[in-house]
Amino acid sequence: MLKVYNTLSRKKEDFVPLDEKCVRMYSCGPTVYSYAHIGNLRTYVFMDLIRRVLRYNGYKIKGVMNITDVGHLLSDGDEGEDKMAKAAREQKKTPWEIAAYYTDVFFKDIAALNIGKPEVIAKATEHIPEMIAFVKALQEKGFAYEISDGIYFDIGQFPSYGKLSGQVLDEKEAGARVEENSEKRHPADFALWKKADKNHIMQWDSPWGMGFPGWHIECSAMSKKYLGEVFDIHTGGIDAVPVHHENEIAQNEACAGKKTVNYWMHGEFMMVDGGKMSKSLGNVYTIAQLREKGYDPLDFRFFCLNAHYRKKLNFTFEGMTAAKISRERIMATLYQHKISDAKTEQGVLDNYKSKFLEAIDDDLNIPLALGVLFNMLKEPKSKDIYLLALDFDKVFGLDFDKVTAPAVTEQKIDAPQEVLDLIEKRKEAKKAKDFALADSIRSQIVELGYEIKDTREGVVVTKL
Ligand code: AMP
Ligand code: ZN
């Protein structure tokens, strides 16, 4: 039985979806004012792992991810410039051009990391009417009030505010991430809709005049639209807990009059060299930069897989190099299994499969599942092991189906895969001192029109 850690209850819980066949899941997506950095991407690898583990358990998924292209201000306290407008001003583009460009790069990045695209991608700017309707409903139910610069959520009307992060409101009042606005009834009241002055680039008409949505309302409005009022899983990075998700809960539950999300799941942060990632420290890396340094995006995915999603993960280039080497070794060993004709007993395979399932179903213990894979790869070479590893790869997402002959590709020999496979098989046969088999494989290679010579540098292939 799949168990997941629920931030709301602070416990691992049995996962029981509302609809036993299809899991409904919402994931907070990127704010598309810049390139996604490796920390952001770790959070989406985590989202992908949940989706894969659910599928491995036989569920279908309806996943929704938002694209924040308006309303995310520089400060969490509803103040400062819109991040999109700032990028537009700096790059002399329109916010729409900025959004289109970085959204496109984001989808290319996640594709390179084998992160499956959620079934529904919802852009905030395409859901303004839904957000206005949500704010109106909150106002009608007495949870929102209007002041000179916008419509605010009245947390005084929502006594359980703070339950996700376990913060007491007075503490929040003191902890001044949320700036003062003298007209607000409580310092932690947050903007649902902000009124815009003439200079504000992105603005829409509303019952409260021209303006733009607060950042949090988009997730409430879009999750409700695509998943219904009550759904199964909500994911995001751990930093979203104290403000963004707390506010989403307040909006959802005030509107619905009941609990609307059953499992809140959060991915821990990625650190760099033991500290925070920040532009001023110059340690905010992108996938493009990792590529420039010679890493494959899947090296980064594998690096992420080696830490449990609820543990901080410290990024270093030494760690990345170790991940790269380790991944190459796995691929090379997998290849040996792939080309072997030997068999493995069913009981042995079943044992690995059940250990793997136990690991992933224990709140996505992927590092443990990798441990099961490593042990399994130490078994005598057999195609059955390769096939089971392919099955595990439905969760790992490391392209195990793309293993090729390592030694030969290093020499950049242009021969068909069939010939490369035979060369590897012959190498194995020679290692096992089965020279009769080695010779017969050589004949097969000749029949395919290629000749091989053993040299000190390895096997050299020529076309006959
Ligand atoms: P943003 O594009 O700023 O809205 O952030 C996108 C996602 O990345 C959010 O879910 C954040 O919680 C997450 N995130 C931001 N920084 C990090 C980090 N250093 N490590 C992991 N996740 C992060
Ligand atoms: Zn969100």
mmCIF file of N, CA, C and O in Angstrom, residues 34-39 41 105 109 272 277-279 281-297 299-300 315 317 320:
data_model
loop_
_atom_site.group_PDB
_atom_site.id
_atom_site.type_symbol
_atom_site.label_atom_id
_atom_site.label_comp_id
_atom_site.label_asym_id
_atom_site.label_seq_id
_atom_site.Cartn_x
_atom_site.Cartn_y
_atom_site.Cartn_z
ATOM 1 N N SER A 34 12.089 34.122 -15.702
ATOM 2 C CA SER A 34 13.512 33.836 -15.826
ATOM 3 C C SER A 34 13.664 32.335 -16.095
ATOM 4 O O SER A 34 12.679 31.599 -16.077
ATOM 5 N N TYR A 35 14.915 31.903 -16.297
ATOM 6 C CA TYR A 35 15.148 30.463 -16.470
ATOM 7 C C TYR A 35 14.885 29.739 -15.162
ATOM 8 O O TYR A 35 15.173 30.276 -14.086
ATOM 9 N N ALA A 36 14.376 28.517 -15.247
ATOM 10 C CA ALA A 36 14.248 27.696 -14.038
ATOM 11 C C ALA A 36 15.661 27.324 -13.595
ATOM 12 O O ALA A 36 16.517 27.027 -14.426
ATOM 13 N N HIS A 37 15.924 27.368 -12.287
ATOM 14 C CA HIS A 37 17.244 26.943 -11.806
ATOM 15 C C HIS A 37 17.146 25.521 -11.255
ATOM 16 O O HIS A 37 16.051 24.951 -11.148
ATOM 17 N N ILE A 38 18.308 24.968 -10.921
ATOM 18 C CA ILE A 38 18.317 23.556 -10.535
ATOM 19 C C ILE A 38 17.493 23.291 -9.270
ATOM 20 O O ILE A 38 17.000 22.187 -9.082
ATOM 21 N N GLY A 39 17.311 24.307 -8.429
ATOM 22 C CA GLY A 39 16.457 24.142 -7.243
ATOM 23 C C GLY A 39 15.006 23.989 -7.662
ATOM 24 O O GLY A 39 14.319 23.046 -7.255
ATOM 25 N N LEU A 41 13.996 22.999 -10.455
ATOM 26 C CA LEU A 41 13.857 21.751 -11.209
ATOM 27 C C LEU A 41 13.835 20.533 -10.294
ATOM 28 O O LEU A 41 13.168 19.551 -10.579
ATOM 29 N N VAL A 105 11.296 27.535 -22.687
ATOM 30 C CA VAL A 105 12.549 26.959 -22.174
ATOM 31 C C VAL A 105 12.241 25.994 -21.026
ATOM 32 O O VAL A 105 12.828 24.913 -20.930
ATOM 33 N N ASP A 109 13.389 22.173 -20.722
ATOM 34 C CA ASP A 109 14.191 21.686 -19.579
ATOM 35 C C ASP A 109 13.546 20.454 -18.947
ATOM 36 O O ASP A 109 14.217 19.467 -18.670
ATOM 37 N N VAL A 272 23.280 24.971 -2.450
ATOM 38 C CA VAL A 272 24.491 24.920 -3.267
ATOM 39 C C VAL A 272 25.683 25.173 -2.356
ATOM 40 O O VAL A 272 25.697 26.154 -1.602
ATOM 41 N N MET A 277 20.872 29.229 -2.612
ATOM 42 C CA MET A 277 21.169 29.613 -3.972
ATOM 43 C C MET A 277 20.770 31.073 -4.132
ATOM 44 O O MET A 277 19.678 31.453 -3.718
ATOM 45 N N SER A 278 21.632 31.887 -4.686
ATOM 46 C CA SER A 278 21.187 33.246 -4.946
ATOM 47 C C SER A 278 21.988 33.857 -6.076
ATOM 48 O O SER A 278 23.157 33.490 -6.296
ATOM 49 N N LYS A 279 21.327 34.740 -6.793
ATOM 50 C CA LYS A 279 21.974 35.347 -7.969
ATOM 51 C C LYS A 279 23.236 36.082 -7.558
ATOM 52 O O LYS A 279 24.252 36.023 -8.239
ATOM 53 N N LEU A 281 25.322 35.418 -5.282
ATOM 54 C CA LEU A 281 26.459 34.516 -5.034
ATOM 55 C C LEU A 281 26.913 33.825 -6.327
ATOM 56 O O LEU A 281 27.919 33.124 -6.344
ATOM 57 N N GLY A 282 26.146 34.035 -7.384
ATOM 58 C CA GLY A 282 26.510 33.433 -8.678
ATOM 59 C C GLY A 282 26.428 31.917 -8.663
ATOM 60 O O GLY A 282 27.156 31.242 -9.392
ATOM 61 N N ASN A 283 25.564 31.368 -7.839
ATOM 62 C CA ASN A 283 25.489 29.907 -7.775
ATOM 63 C C ASN A 283 24.108 29.380 -8.185
ATOM 64 O O ASN A 283 23.672 28.338 -7.738
ATOM 65 N N VAL A 284 23.421 30.169 -9.006
ATOM 66 C CA VAL A 284 22.107 29.753 -9.491
ATOM 67 C C VAL A 284 22.304 29.130 -10.867
ATOM 68 O O VAL A 284 22.465 29.835 -11.854
ATOM 69 N N TYR A 285 22.357 27.806 -10.918
ATOM 70 C CA TYR A 285 22.668 27.152 -12.193
ATOM 71 C C TYR A 285 21.423 26.728 -12.939
ATOM 72 O O TYR A 285 20.399 26.416 -12.341
ATOM 73 N N THR A 286 21.562 26.717 -14.258
ATOM 74 C CA THR A 286 20.464 26.247 -15.118
ATOM 75 C C THR A 286 20.910 24.947 -15.803
ATOM 76 O O THR A 286 22.095 24.596 -15.772
ATOM 77 N N ILE A 287 19.950 24.301 -16.448
ATOM 78 C CA ILE A 287 20.270 23.074 -17.195
ATOM 79 C C ILE A 287 21.254 23.388 -18.324
ATOM 80 O O ILE A 287 22.186 22.634 -18.580
ATOM 81 N N ALA A 288 21.069 24.540 -18.969
ATOM 82 C CA ALA A 288 21.984 24.918 -20.061
ATOM 83 C C ALA A 288 23.419 25.017 -19.539
ATOM 84 O O ALA A 288 24.365 24.566 -20.187
ATOM 85 N N GLN A 289 23.575 25.584 -18.330
ATOM 86 C CA GLN A 289 24.937 25.702 -17.778
ATOM 87 C C GLN A 289 25.521 24.335 -17.436
ATOM 88 O O GLN A 289 26.709 24.102 -17.616
ATOM 89 N N LEU A 290 24.682 23.433 -16.932
ATOM 90 C CA LEU A 290 25.196 22.084 -16.634
ATOM 91 C C LEU A 290 25.635 21.402 -17.924
ATOM 92 O O LEU A 290 26.652 20.719 -17.970
ATOM 93 N N ARG A 291 24.851 21.617 -18.975
ATOM 94 C CA ARG A 291 25.207 21.029 -20.275
ATOM 95 C C ARG A 291 26.554 21.558 -20.753
ATOM 96 O O ARG A 291 27.403 20.800 -21.203
ATOM 97 N N GLU A 292 26.736 22.883 -20.608
ATOM 98 C CA GLU A 292 28.000 23.496 -21.036
ATOM 99 C C GLU A 292 29.176 22.876 -20.309
ATOM 100 O O GLU A 292 30.263 22.766 -20.834
ATOM 101 N N LYS A 293 28.948 22.474 -19.053
ATOM 102 C CA LYS A 293 30.038 21.884 -18.265
ATOM 103 C C LYS A 293 30.178 20.387 -18.534
ATOM 104 O O LYS A 293 30.911 19.698 -17.827
ATOM 105 N N GLY A 294 29.423 19.872 -19.486
ATOM 106 C CA GLY A 294 29.607 18.479 -19.902
ATOM 107 C C GLY A 294 28.704 17.471 -19.207
ATOM 108 O O GLY A 294 28.931 16.267 -19.303
ATOM 109 N N TYR A 295 27.699 17.958 -18.490
ATOM 110 C CA TYR A 295 26.775 17.020 -17.844
ATOM 111 C C TYR A 295 25.533 16.849 -18.688
ATOM 112 O O TYR A 295 25.036 17.798 -19.290
ATOM 113 N N ASP A 296 25.046 15.616 -18.695
ATOM 114 C CA ASP A 296 23.769 15.325 -19.337
ATOM 115 C C ASP A 296 22.661 15.710 -18.361
ATOM 116 O O ASP A 296 22.826 15.534 -17.150
ATOM 117 N N PRO A 297 21.525 16.245 -18.844
ATOM 118 C CA PRO A 297 20.428 16.548 -17.901
ATOM 119 C C PRO A 297 20.063 15.334 -17.023
ATOM 120 O O PRO A 297 19.695 15.505 -15.861
ATOM 121 N N ASP A 299 22.085 13.249 -15.771
ATOM 122 C CA ASP A 299 23.027 13.175 -14.635
ATOM 123 C C ASP A 299 22.423 13.953 -13.468
ATOM 124 O O ASP A 299 22.517 13.542 -12.311
ATOM 125 N N PHE A 300 21.801 15.084 -13.796
ATOM 126 C CA PHE A 300 21.178 15.892 -12.742
ATOM 127 C C PHE A 300 19.962 15.164 -12.164
ATOM 128 O O PHE A 300 19.751 15.149 -10.958
ATOM 129 N N PHE A 315 23.950 20.683 -3.596
ATOM 130 C CA PHE A 315 24.540 20.572 -4.926
ATOM 131 C C PHE A 315 26.008 20.993 -4.897
ATOM 132 O O PHE A 315 26.342 22.072 -4.397
ATOM 133 N N PHE A 317 29.683 20.427 -7.634
ATOM 134 C CA PHE A 317 30.105 19.835 -8.899
ATOM 135 C C PHE A 317 30.789 18.489 -8.678
ATOM 136 O O PHE A 317 30.713 17.616 -9.543
ATOM 137 N N MET A 320 27.980 16.147 -8.664
ATOM 138 C CA MET A 320 27.452 15.947 -10.014
ATOM 139 C C MET A 320 28.348 15.003 -10.809
ATOM 140 O O MET A 320 27.872 14.144 -11.544
#
